[in-house]
Amino acid sequence: MEPIFLKPVFKQMIWGGNRLGTDFGYEIPGDDTGECWAISAHPNGDCQVKNGVYAGMSLSELWNDHRELFGNTEGDRFPLLIKLIDARADLSIQVHPNDAYAKEHENGSLGKTECWYIVDCDADAEIVIGHHAKTHEEVKEMIENKRWNEFIRVIPIKKGDFFQINPGCLHAIKGGTLILETQQNSDITYRVYDYDRLSNGKPRELHVEKSIDVIEAPFVPYQVSATKETGAGYERQNLITCDFYSVDKLELHGTVAFTQDKPFLNVSILEGDGTIDGIAIRKGDHFILPAEYGEYTLSGNMMVITSSL
Ligand code: ZN
């Protein structure tokens, strides 16, 4: 059994930059490359397998035809989506619905829970997470009266910070930020506010009513557990375990054997280089360790983010 390496899909965005090329060494389509869909079976960016017996197949085909690789997990779609995002400019401020709201209002689509690991950012970078309204009534009033400065919660960030973004949580990346996003495989986003910017002479579409419906109040910040598992040559920290995914950060300095005992494990190398079971890997590689992969050995100096169900 081999790790399943995937070929990323790139997305050009008005707010995108060039760091996925300069920092990660990808061949990007332009200097406005905002997103690298690294592990994705979404129809808007379905990653191809790079190696082994499944080379050339898309992740969605693998999910449909070889469910045993994913521990026979049930579901009509590969449940997660892993992206790198390079924001040169501020993104619009958004909120996602939960599964129940999306099912009713978005043709049976899934809602979206996501989380962000700050891979790198400018020294003075900030992020939008949550709001300052105390009640749902106040959310509505502040949005309708455009009291954005009082409403929106903006906080400073640094490399290594982590944010869980549950449905109903207002959020936006600001310019100068590079993140790894782990999310439910869904695209349903409501745009609340776009800093009154114009795109081709017009403001972009907002979804104010649906946003007001789904924004939760008051906002409660997520605290990452400080507990780390340490062993010879590694340190591993669980960043989040929620209903949709579990995300870990692994820092490796040496050679360490681990066991893959999940239905499948998504692996993203974010710093350094080394090997997995003798296969060379480096920053920017993304792969899946399938079900029953069993014991695997990582070697090198690397920082890795993994996710599983
Ligand atoms: Zn989002």
PDB file of C-alpha atoms and ligand atoms in Angstrom:
ATOM      1  CA  MET A   1       0.000   0.000   0.000  1.00  0.00           C
ATOM      2  CA  GLU A   2       1.269   3.472  -0.926  1.00  0.00           C
ATOM      3  CA  PRO A   3       0.502   7.018   0.201  1.00  0.00           C
ATOM      4  CA  ILE A   4      -1.844   8.638  -2.358  1.00  0.00           C
ATOM      5  CA  PHE A   5      -0.210  11.884  -3.511  1.00  0.00           C
ATOM      6  CA  LEU A   6      -2.530  14.483  -5.030  1.00  0.00           C
ATOM      7  CA  LYS A   7      -2.017  17.173  -7.646  1.00  0.00           C
ATOM      8  CA  PRO A   8      -3.338  20.516  -6.361  1.00  0.00           C
ATOM      9  CA  VAL A   9      -5.852  22.674  -8.230  1.00  0.00           C
ATOM     10  CA  PHE A  10      -5.160  26.435  -8.223  1.00  0.00           C
ATOM     11  CA  LYS A  11      -7.707  29.251  -8.154  1.00  0.00           C
ATOM     12  CA  GLN A  12      -7.036  32.808  -9.242  1.00  0.00           C
ATOM     13  CA  MET A  13      -8.830  35.372  -7.086  1.00  0.00           C
ATOM     14  CA  ILE A  14      -8.948  39.186  -7.077  1.00  0.00           C
ATOM     15  CA  TRP A  15      -7.414  39.087  -3.590  1.00  0.00           C
ATOM     16  CA  GLY A  16      -4.804  36.392  -4.392  1.00  0.00           C
ATOM     17  CA  GLY A  17      -1.017  36.737  -4.443  1.00  0.00           C
ATOM     18  CA  ASN A  18       2.113  34.907  -5.599  1.00  0.00           C
ATOM     19  CA  ARG A  19       3.324  33.261  -2.392  1.00  0.00           C
ATOM     20  CA  LEU A  20       2.025  29.815  -3.348  1.00  0.00           C
ATOM     21  CA  GLY A  21       4.685  30.085  -6.040  1.00  0.00           C
ATOM     22  CA  THR A  22       7.461  31.892  -4.160  1.00  0.00           C
ATOM     23  CA  ASP A  23       7.014  30.174  -0.744  1.00  0.00           C
ATOM     24  CA  PHE A  24       5.686  26.762  -1.729  1.00  0.00           C
ATOM     25  CA  GLY A  25       7.313  26.300  -5.124  1.00  0.00           C
ATOM     26  CA  TYR A  26       4.094  25.473  -6.958  1.00  0.00           C
ATOM     27  CA  GLU A  27       3.690  26.345 -10.630  1.00  0.00           C
ATOM     28  CA  ILE A  28       0.946  28.897 -10.153  1.00  0.00           C
ATOM     29  CA  PRO A  29      -1.257  30.221 -12.962  1.00  0.00           C
ATOM     30  CA  GLY A  30      -0.639  33.917 -12.130  1.00  0.00           C
ATOM     31  CA  ASP A  31       0.299  36.526  -9.525  1.00  0.00           C
ATOM     32  CA  ASP A  32      -3.296  36.545  -8.296  1.00  0.00           C
ATOM     33  CA  THR A  33      -3.373  32.913  -7.137  1.00  0.00           C
ATOM     34  CA  GLY A  34      -5.527  32.857  -4.019  1.00  0.00           C
ATOM     35  CA  GLU A  35      -6.143  29.172  -3.383  1.00  0.00           C
ATOM     36  CA  CYS A  36      -4.444  25.823  -3.713  1.00  0.00           C
ATOM     37  CA  TRP A  37      -7.055  23.053  -3.389  1.00  0.00           C
ATOM     38  CA  ALA A  38      -4.661  20.479  -2.050  1.00  0.00           C
ATOM     39  CA  ILE A  39      -6.907  17.579  -1.025  1.00  0.00           C
ATOM     40  CA  SER A  40     -10.245  18.025  -2.735  1.00  0.00           C
ATOM     41  CA  ALA A  41     -12.928  15.977  -4.452  1.00  0.00           C
ATOM     42  CA  HIS A  42     -15.194  18.979  -4.961  1.00  0.00           C
ATOM     43  CA  PRO A  43     -16.601  19.323  -8.516  1.00  0.00           C
ATOM     44  CA  ASN A  44     -15.064  22.825  -8.719  1.00  0.00           C
ATOM     45  CA  GLY A  45     -11.591  21.392  -8.117  1.00  0.00           C
ATOM     46  CA  ASP A  46     -11.226  17.612  -8.096  1.00  0.00           C
ATOM     47  CA  CYS A  47      -7.587  16.636  -7.415  1.00  0.00           C
ATOM     48  CA  GLN A  48      -5.885  13.949  -9.524  1.00  0.00           C
ATOM     49  CA  VAL A  49      -3.805  11.167  -8.046  1.00  0.00           C
ATOM     50  CA  LYS A  50      -0.118  11.570  -8.987  1.00  0.00           C
ATOM     51  CA  ASN A  51       1.327   8.133  -8.236  1.00  0.00           C
ATOM     52  CA  GLY A  52       0.795   4.407  -8.022  1.00  0.00           C
ATOM     53  CA  VAL A  53      -2.000   2.185  -9.296  1.00  0.00           C
ATOM     54  CA  TYR A  54      -4.612   4.987  -9.094  1.00  0.00           C
ATOM     55  CA  ALA A  55      -2.516   7.587 -10.981  1.00  0.00           C
ATOM     56  CA  GLY A  56      -4.694   9.849 -13.130  1.00  0.00           C
ATOM     57  CA  MET A  57      -7.917   9.104 -11.244  1.00  0.00           C
ATOM     58  CA  SER A  58      -9.635  11.981  -9.482  1.00  0.00           C
ATOM     59  CA  LEU A  59     -10.224  11.909  -5.744  1.00  0.00           C
ATOM     60  CA  SER A  60     -13.997  11.798  -6.357  1.00  0.00           C
ATOM     61  CA  GLU A  61     -13.566   8.718  -8.583  1.00  0.00           C
ATOM     62  CA  LEU A  62     -11.430   7.101  -5.920  1.00  0.00           C
ATOM     63  CA  TRP A  63     -14.112   7.885  -3.347  1.00  0.00           C
ATOM     64  CA  ASN A  64     -16.860   6.440  -5.561  1.00  0.00           C
ATOM     65  CA  ASP A  65     -15.079   3.330  -6.845  1.00  0.00           C
ATOM     66  CA  HIS A  66     -12.626   2.412  -4.077  1.00  0.00           C
ATOM     67  CA  ARG A  67     -14.423   3.235  -0.867  1.00  0.00           C
ATOM     68  CA  GLU A  68     -12.333   0.582   0.901  1.00  0.00           C
ATOM     69  CA  LEU A  69      -9.407   3.062   0.776  1.00  0.00           C
ATOM     70  CA  PHE A  70     -11.473   5.308   3.040  1.00  0.00           C
ATOM     71  CA  GLY A  71     -12.479   2.602   5.514  1.00  0.00           C
ATOM     72  CA  ASN A  72     -15.863   2.230   3.752  1.00  0.00           C
ATOM     73  CA  THR A  73     -16.935   5.568   5.215  1.00  0.00           C
ATOM     74  CA  GLU A  74     -20.524   6.329   4.183  1.00  0.00           C
ATOM     75  CA  GLY A  75     -21.563   9.434   2.292  1.00  0.00           C
ATOM     76  CA  ASP A  76     -22.151  10.658  -1.249  1.00  0.00           C
ATOM     77  CA  ARG A  77     -18.962  12.777  -1.325  1.00  0.00           C
ATOM     78  CA  PHE A  78     -15.450  12.856   0.102  1.00  0.00           C
ATOM     79  CA  PRO A  79     -16.223  14.727   3.317  1.00  0.00           C
ATOM     80  CA  LEU A  80     -13.268  17.121   3.684  1.00  0.00           C
ATOM     81  CA  LEU A  81     -11.497  19.791   1.641  1.00  0.00           C
ATOM     82  CA  ILE A  82      -7.970  21.006   2.416  1.00  0.00           C
ATOM     83  CA  LYS A  83      -6.813  24.328   0.948  1.00  0.00           C
ATOM     84  CA  LEU A  84      -3.857  26.660   1.203  1.00  0.00           C
ATOM     85  CA  ILE A  85      -4.979  30.276   0.910  1.00  0.00           C
ATOM     86  CA  ASP A  86      -2.719  33.239   0.091  1.00  0.00           C
ATOM     87  CA  ALA A  87      -4.447  36.568   0.725  1.00  0.00           C
ATOM     88  CA  ARG A  88      -2.640  39.595  -0.665  1.00  0.00           C
ATOM     89  CA  ALA A  89      -5.716  41.759   0.007  1.00  0.00           C
ATOM     90  CA  ASP A  90      -8.572  41.550   2.514  1.00  0.00           C
ATOM     91  CA  LEU A  91     -11.292  39.009   1.758  1.00  0.00           C
ATOM     92  CA  SER A  92     -14.947  39.883   2.170  1.00  0.00           C
ATOM     93  CA  ILE A  93     -16.505  39.111   5.545  1.00  0.00           C
ATOM     94  CA  GLN A  94     -18.503  35.910   5.485  1.00  0.00           C
ATOM     95  CA  VAL A  95     -20.507  33.412   7.469  1.00  0.00           C
ATOM     96  CA  HIS A  96     -21.576  29.837   6.719  1.00  0.00           C
ATOM     97  CA  PRO A  97     -24.860  28.085   7.491  1.00  0.00           C
ATOM     98  CA  ASN A  98     -25.067  24.800   9.385  1.00  0.00           C
ATOM     99  CA  ASP A  99     -26.220  21.553   7.726  1.00  0.00           C
ATOM    100  CA  ALA A 100     -29.877  22.049   8.691  1.00  0.00           C
ATOM    101  CA  TYR A 101     -30.104  25.605   7.295  1.00  0.00           C
ATOM    102  CA  ALA A 102     -28.191  24.702   4.110  1.00  0.00           C
ATOM    103  CA  LYS A 103     -30.375  21.658   3.515  1.00  0.00           C
ATOM    104  CA  GLU A 104     -33.522  23.787   3.696  1.00  0.00           C
ATOM    105  CA  HIS A 105     -32.282  26.925   1.892  1.00  0.00           C
ATOM    106  CA  GLU A 106     -29.523  25.656  -0.438  1.00  0.00           C
ATOM    107  CA  ASN A 107     -30.983  22.649  -2.263  1.00  0.00           C
ATOM    108  CA  GLY A 108     -29.881  19.981   0.166  1.00  0.00           C
ATOM    109  CA  SER A 109     -26.266  21.163   0.266  1.00  0.00           C
ATOM    110  CA  LEU A 110     -24.105  20.652   3.333  1.00  0.00           C
ATOM    111  CA  GLY A 111     -23.383  23.511   5.707  1.00  0.00           C
ATOM    112  CA  LYS A 112     -19.802  24.391   6.401  1.00  0.00           C
ATOM    113  CA  THR A 113     -17.547  24.138   9.402  1.00  0.00           C
ATOM    114  CA  GLU A 114     -13.921  25.037   8.789  1.00  0.00           C
ATOM    115  CA  CYS A 115     -10.708  25.802  10.629  1.00  0.00           C
ATOM    116  CA  TRP A 116      -7.622  27.862   9.874  1.00  0.00           C
ATOM    117  CA  TYR A 117      -3.981  27.270  10.740  1.00  0.00           C
ATOM    118  CA  ILE A 118      -1.872  30.410  10.193  1.00  0.00           C
ATOM    119  CA  VAL A 119       1.057  29.153   8.091  1.00  0.00           C
ATOM    120  CA  ASP A 120       2.603  32.617   7.814  1.00  0.00           C
ATOM    121  CA  CYS A 121       1.559  36.254   8.094  1.00  0.00           C
ATOM    122  CA  ASP A 122       2.887  39.810   8.107  1.00  0.00           C
ATOM    123  CA  ALA A 123       4.198  41.122  11.458  1.00  0.00           C
ATOM    124  CA  ASP A 124       1.148  43.361  11.941  1.00  0.00           C
ATOM    125  CA  ALA A 125      -1.433  40.999  10.423  1.00  0.00           C
ATOM    126  CA  GLU A 126      -4.985  40.799  11.749  1.00  0.00           C
ATOM    127  CA  ILE A 127      -7.943  38.525  11.228  1.00  0.00           C
ATOM    128  CA  VAL A 128     -11.720  38.880  11.484  1.00  0.00           C
ATOM    129  CA  ILE A 129     -13.208  36.253  13.820  1.00  0.00           C
ATOM    130  CA  GLY A 130     -16.598  36.859  15.451  1.00  0.00           C
ATOM    131  CA  HIS A 131     -18.427  40.044  16.363  1.00  0.00           C
ATOM    132  CA  HIS A 132     -19.218  42.216  19.357  1.00  0.00           C
ATOM    133  CA  ALA A 133     -23.029  42.056  19.341  1.00  0.00           C
ATOM    134  CA  LYS A 134     -24.486  40.592  22.530  1.00  0.00           C
ATOM    135  CA  THR A 135     -27.742  39.275  21.100  1.00  0.00           C
ATOM    136  CA  HIS A 136     -29.204  38.248  17.773  1.00  0.00           C
ATOM    137  CA  GLU A 137     -31.343  41.418  17.806  1.00  0.00           C
ATOM    138  CA  GLU A 138     -28.181  43.472  18.147  1.00  0.00           C
ATOM    139  CA  VAL A 139     -26.560  41.555  15.255  1.00  0.00           C
ATOM    140  CA  LYS A 140     -29.490  42.545  13.027  1.00  0.00           C
ATOM    141  CA  GLU A 141     -29.471  46.162  14.196  1.00  0.00           C
ATOM    142  CA  MET A 142     -25.701  46.615  13.776  1.00  0.00           C
ATOM    143  CA  ILE A 143     -25.708  45.094  10.284  1.00  0.00           C
ATOM    144  CA  GLU A 144     -28.782  47.030   9.101  1.00  0.00           C
ATOM    145  CA  ASN A 145     -27.294  50.302  10.386  1.00  0.00           C
ATOM    146  CA  LYS A 146     -23.848  49.462   8.957  1.00  0.00           C
ATOM    147  CA  ARG A 147     -22.096  49.849  12.319  1.00  0.00           C
ATOM    148  CA  TRP A 148     -19.229  47.746  10.959  1.00  0.00           C
ATOM    149  CA  ASN A 149     -16.416  49.120  13.130  1.00  0.00           C
ATOM    150  CA  GLU A 150     -18.301  48.380  16.346  1.00  0.00           C
ATOM    151  CA  PHE A 151     -19.706  45.077  15.074  1.00  0.00           C
ATOM    152  CA  ILE A 152     -16.753  43.259  13.534  1.00  0.00           C
ATOM    153  CA  ARG A 153     -14.213  41.636  15.872  1.00  0.00           C
ATOM    154  CA  VAL A 154     -10.668  42.097  14.508  1.00  0.00           C
ATOM    155  CA  ILE A 155      -7.722  40.580  16.388  1.00  0.00           C
ATOM    156  CA  PRO A 156      -3.954  40.433  15.811  1.00  0.00           C
ATOM    157  CA  ILE A 157      -2.504  37.108  14.644  1.00  0.00           C
ATOM    158  CA  LYS A 158       0.861  35.416  14.431  1.00  0.00           C
ATOM    159  CA  LYS A 159       2.287  32.376  12.672  1.00  0.00           C
ATOM    160  CA  GLY A 160       1.044  29.160  14.289  1.00  0.00           C
ATOM    161  CA  ASP A 161      -2.304  30.535  15.514  1.00  0.00           C
ATOM    162  CA  PHE A 162      -5.356  28.351  14.960  1.00  0.00           C
ATOM    163  CA  PHE A 163      -9.043  29.220  14.595  1.00  0.00           C
ATOM    164  CA  GLN A 164     -12.103  26.976  14.538  1.00  0.00           C
ATOM    165  CA  ILE A 165     -14.927  28.543  12.518  1.00  0.00           C
ATOM    166  CA  ASN A 166     -18.255  26.981  13.323  1.00  0.00           C
ATOM    167  CA  PRO A 167     -21.372  27.750  11.277  1.00  0.00           C
ATOM    168  CA  GLY A 168     -22.693  31.142  12.358  1.00  0.00           C
ATOM    169  CA  CYS A 169     -19.211  32.552  13.081  1.00  0.00           C
ATOM    170  CA  LEU A 170     -18.355  35.736  11.180  1.00  0.00           C
ATOM    171  CA  HIS A 171     -14.878  35.455   9.606  1.00  0.00           C
ATOM    172  CA  ALA A 172     -12.441  36.857   7.070  1.00  0.00           C
ATOM    173  CA  ILE A 173      -8.749  36.650   6.263  1.00  0.00           C
ATOM    174  CA  LYS A 174      -7.015  39.972   5.842  1.00  0.00           C
ATOM    175  CA  GLY A 175      -4.161  40.787   3.484  1.00  0.00           C
ATOM    176  CA  GLY A 176      -0.700  39.424   4.264  1.00  0.00           C
ATOM    177  CA  THR A 177      -1.934  36.066   5.534  1.00  0.00           C
ATOM    178  CA  LEU A 178      -1.208  32.532   4.335  1.00  0.00           C
ATOM    179  CA  ILE A 179      -3.330  29.780   5.894  1.00  0.00           C
ATOM    180  CA  LEU A 180      -4.135  26.099   5.683  1.00  0.00           C
ATOM    181  CA  GLU A 181      -7.881  25.568   5.762  1.00  0.00           C
ATOM    182  CA  THR A 182      -9.497  22.275   6.704  1.00  0.00           C
ATOM    183  CA  GLN A 183     -13.208  22.279   5.981  1.00  0.00           C
ATOM    184  CA  GLN A 184     -16.324  20.298   5.258  1.00  0.00           C
ATOM    185  CA  ASN A 185     -16.630  19.699   1.518  1.00  0.00           C
ATOM    186  CA  SER A 186     -19.076  22.507   0.761  1.00  0.00           C
ATOM    187  CA  ASP A 187     -19.058  25.887  -0.944  1.00  0.00           C
ATOM    188  CA  ILE A 188     -22.031  27.596   0.703  1.00  0.00           C
ATOM    189  CA  THR A 189     -20.930  31.051   1.851  1.00  0.00           C
ATOM    190  CA  TYR A 190     -22.911  34.158   2.734  1.00  0.00           C
ATOM    191  CA  ARG A 191     -21.101  37.438   2.194  1.00  0.00           C
ATOM    192  CA  VAL A 192     -22.043  39.996   4.849  1.00  0.00           C
ATOM    193  CA  TYR A 193     -19.759  42.926   4.080  1.00  0.00           C
ATOM    194  CA  ASP A 194     -17.130  43.697   1.436  1.00  0.00           C
ATOM    195  CA  TYR A 195     -15.657  46.943   2.841  1.00  0.00           C
ATOM    196  CA  ASP A 196     -17.854  48.821   0.299  1.00  0.00           C
ATOM    197  CA  ARG A 197     -15.358  47.889  -2.431  1.00  0.00           C
ATOM    198  CA  LEU A 198     -16.191  47.867  -6.116  1.00  0.00           C
ATOM    199  CA  SER A 199     -15.356  45.063  -8.517  1.00  0.00           C
ATOM    200  CA  ASN A 200     -15.629  46.108 -12.198  1.00  0.00           C
ATOM    201  CA  GLY A 201     -17.375  49.285 -11.029  1.00  0.00           C
ATOM    202  CA  LYS A 202     -20.015  47.484  -8.977  1.00  0.00           C
ATOM    203  CA  PRO A 203     -20.246  46.222  -5.400  1.00  0.00           C
ATOM    204  CA  ARG A 204     -20.126  42.420  -5.154  1.00  0.00           C
ATOM    205  CA  GLU A 205     -23.334  40.623  -4.244  1.00  0.00           C
ATOM    206  CA  LEU A 206     -24.073  40.438  -0.512  1.00  0.00           C
ATOM    207  CA  HIS A 207     -26.333  37.946   1.280  1.00  0.00           C
ATOM    208  CA  VAL A 208     -27.439  40.110   4.166  1.00  0.00           C
ATOM    209  CA  GLU A 209     -30.760  38.442   5.067  1.00  0.00           C
ATOM    210  CA  LYS A 210     -29.336  34.912   5.098  1.00  0.00           C
ATOM    211  CA  SER A 211     -26.314  36.165   7.049  1.00  0.00           C
ATOM    212  CA  ILE A 212     -28.523  37.702   9.706  1.00  0.00           C
ATOM    213  CA  ASP A 213     -30.439  34.395   9.869  1.00  0.00           C
ATOM    214  CA  VAL A 214     -27.342  32.339  10.588  1.00  0.00           C
ATOM    215  CA  ILE A 215     -24.933  34.562  12.605  1.00  0.00           C
ATOM    216  CA  GLU A 216     -24.833  33.315  16.188  1.00  0.00           C
ATOM    217  CA  ALA A 217     -24.704  35.641  19.178  1.00  0.00           C
ATOM    218  CA  PRO A 218     -22.902  36.206  21.391  1.00  0.00           C
ATOM    219  CA  PHE A 219     -19.605  35.120  19.805  1.00  0.00           C
ATOM    220  CA  VAL A 220     -17.574  32.660  21.888  1.00  0.00           C
ATOM    221  CA  PRO A 221     -13.847  32.320  20.963  1.00  0.00           C
ATOM    222  CA  TYR A 222     -12.395  28.825  20.507  1.00  0.00           C
ATOM    223  CA  GLN A 223      -9.478  27.894  22.768  1.00  0.00           C
ATOM    224  CA  VAL A 224      -6.941  25.376  21.489  1.00  0.00           C
ATOM    225  CA  SER A 225      -5.947  22.785  24.075  1.00  0.00           C
ATOM    226  CA  ALA A 226      -2.402  23.409  25.306  1.00  0.00           C
ATOM    227  CA  THR A 227      -1.838  19.680  25.777  1.00  0.00           C
ATOM    228  CA  LYS A 228       0.882  18.243  23.565  1.00  0.00           C
ATOM    229  CA  GLU A 229       1.966  14.650  23.137  1.00  0.00           C
ATOM    230  CA  THR A 230       5.748  14.499  23.010  1.00  0.00           C
ATOM    231  CA  GLY A 231       8.059  11.620  22.216  1.00  0.00           C
ATOM    232  CA  ALA A 232      11.575  11.054  20.945  1.00  0.00           C
ATOM    233  CA  GLY A 233      11.873  13.226  17.815  1.00  0.00           C
ATOM    234  CA  TYR A 234       8.354  14.634  17.732  1.00  0.00           C
ATOM    235  CA  GLU A 235       5.681  16.785  19.306  1.00  0.00           C
ATOM    236  CA  ARG A 236       2.023  16.405  18.358  1.00  0.00           C
ATOM    237  CA  GLN A 237      -0.835  18.706  19.262  1.00  0.00           C
ATOM    238  CA  ASN A 238      -4.530  18.173  18.640  1.00  0.00           C
ATOM    239  CA  LEU A 239      -5.785  21.536  17.299  1.00  0.00           C
ATOM    240  CA  ILE A 240      -9.450  20.561  17.143  1.00  0.00           C
ATOM    241  CA  THR A 241     -11.734  17.570  17.334  1.00  0.00           C
ATOM    242  CA  CYS A 242     -15.306  18.389  16.286  1.00  0.00           C
ATOM    243  CA  ASP A 243     -18.245  16.559  14.664  1.00  0.00           C
ATOM    244  CA  PHE A 244     -16.688  16.884  11.188  1.00  0.00           C
ATOM    245  CA  TYR A 245     -12.925  16.482  11.563  1.00  0.00           C
ATOM    246  CA  SER A 246      -9.970  16.121  13.855  1.00  0.00           C
ATOM    247  CA  VAL A 247      -6.869  18.200  13.022  1.00  0.00           C
ATOM    248  CA  ASP A 248      -3.377  17.662  14.461  1.00  0.00           C
ATOM    249  CA  LYS A 249      -0.103  19.535  14.141  1.00  0.00           C
ATOM    250  CA  LEU A 250       3.018  17.377  14.115  1.00  0.00           C
ATOM    251  CA  GLU A 251       6.545  18.712  14.484  1.00  0.00           C
ATOM    252  CA  LEU A 252       9.162  16.134  13.602  1.00  0.00           C
ATOM    253  CA  HIS A 253      12.934  16.158  14.131  1.00  0.00           C
ATOM    254  CA  GLY A 254      14.298  12.699  13.469  1.00  0.00           C
ATOM    255  CA  THR A 255      12.799   9.327  12.606  1.00  0.00           C
ATOM    256  CA  VAL A 256       9.539   8.282  14.218  1.00  0.00           C
ATOM    257  CA  ALA A 257       7.085   5.424  13.601  1.00  0.00           C
ATOM    258  CA  PHE A 258       3.353   6.159  13.837  1.00  0.00           C
ATOM    259  CA  THR A 259       0.210   4.120  13.197  1.00  0.00           C
ATOM    260  CA  GLN A 260      -2.503   5.094  10.711  1.00  0.00           C
ATOM    261  CA  ASP A 261      -5.618   3.687  12.385  1.00  0.00           C
ATOM    262  CA  LYS A 262      -8.206   6.165  11.006  1.00  0.00           C
ATOM    263  CA  PRO A 263     -10.590   5.554   8.053  1.00  0.00           C
ATOM    264  CA  PHE A 264      -8.073   7.736   6.157  1.00  0.00           C
ATOM    265  CA  LEU A 265      -5.532  10.415   7.074  1.00  0.00           C
ATOM    266  CA  ASN A 266      -4.946  13.635   5.102  1.00  0.00           C
ATOM    267  CA  VAL A 267      -1.343  14.833   5.382  1.00  0.00           C
ATOM    268  CA  SER A 268       0.016  18.269   4.371  1.00  0.00           C
ATOM    269  CA  ILE A 269       3.730  19.073   4.658  1.00  0.00           C
ATOM    270  CA  LEU A 270       3.939  22.781   5.535  1.00  0.00           C
ATOM    271  CA  GLU A 271       7.620  23.126   6.461  1.00  0.00           C
ATOM    272  CA  GLY A 272      10.817  21.224   5.827  1.00  0.00           C
ATOM    273  CA  ASP A 273      11.454  17.948   4.071  1.00  0.00           C
ATOM    274  CA  GLY A 274      12.091  14.279   4.725  1.00  0.00           C
ATOM    275  CA  THR A 275      10.644  10.905   3.858  1.00  0.00           C
ATOM    276  CA  ILE A 276       7.608   8.732   4.494  1.00  0.00           C
ATOM    277  CA  ASP A 277       8.509   5.047   4.348  1.00  0.00           C
ATOM    278  CA  GLY A 278      11.521   5.962   2.247  1.00  0.00           C
ATOM    279  CA  ILE A 279       9.590   8.184  -0.243  1.00  0.00           C
ATOM    280  CA  ALA A 280      10.929  11.755  -0.424  1.00  0.00           C
ATOM    281  CA  ILE A 281       8.467  14.434   0.706  1.00  0.00           C
ATOM    282  CA  ARG A 282       8.800  18.182   1.082  1.00  0.00           C
ATOM    283  CA  LYS A 283       6.967  21.373   1.923  1.00  0.00           C
ATOM    284  CA  GLY A 284       3.933  21.670  -0.343  1.00  0.00           C
ATOM    285  CA  ASP A 285       3.253  17.922  -0.682  1.00  0.00           C
ATOM    286  CA  HIS A 286      -0.195  16.638   0.234  1.00  0.00           C
ATOM    287  CA  PHE A 287      -1.204  13.008   0.423  1.00  0.00           C
ATOM    288  CA  ILE A 288      -3.705  10.586   1.901  1.00  0.00           C
ATOM    289  CA  LEU A 289      -2.782   7.533   3.931  1.00  0.00           C
ATOM    290  CA  PRO A 290      -5.614   5.098   3.198  1.00  0.00           C
ATOM    291  CA  ALA A 291      -7.455   2.805   5.616  1.00  0.00           C
ATOM    292  CA  GLU A 292      -5.414  -0.042   7.064  1.00  0.00           C
ATOM    293  CA  TYR A 293      -2.150   1.591   5.996  1.00  0.00           C
ATOM    294  CA  GLY A 294      -0.921   0.653   9.423  1.00  0.00           C
ATOM    295  CA  GLU A 295       2.506   1.607  10.653  1.00  0.00           C
ATOM    296  CA  TYR A 296       4.401   4.362   8.823  1.00  0.00           C
ATOM    297  CA  THR A 297       7.755   5.970   9.437  1.00  0.00           C
ATOM    298  CA  LEU A 298       8.424   9.664   8.995  1.00  0.00           C
ATOM    299  CA  SER A 299      11.967  10.922   8.886  1.00  0.00           C
ATOM    300  CA  GLY A 300      13.373  14.443   8.607  1.00  0.00           C
ATOM    301  CA  ASN A 301      12.705  17.932   9.913  1.00  0.00           C
ATOM    302  CA  MET A 302       9.120  18.812   9.106  1.00  0.00           C
ATOM    303  CA  MET A 303       5.984  20.520  10.302  1.00  0.00           C
ATOM    304  CA  VAL A 304       2.916  18.637   9.201  1.00  0.00           C
ATOM    305  CA  ILE A 305      -0.841  19.198   9.575  1.00  0.00           C
ATOM    306  CA  THR A 306      -2.995  16.074   9.449  1.00  0.00           C
ATOM    307  CA  SER A 307      -6.752  15.657   9.389  1.00  0.00           C
ATOM    308  CA  SER A 308      -9.137  12.774   9.716  1.00  0.00           C
ATOM    309  CA  LEU A 309     -12.783  12.135  10.528  1.00  0.00           C
TER     310      LEU A 309
HETATM  311 ZN    ZN B   1     -15.365  30.444   5.388  1.00  0.00          ZN
END
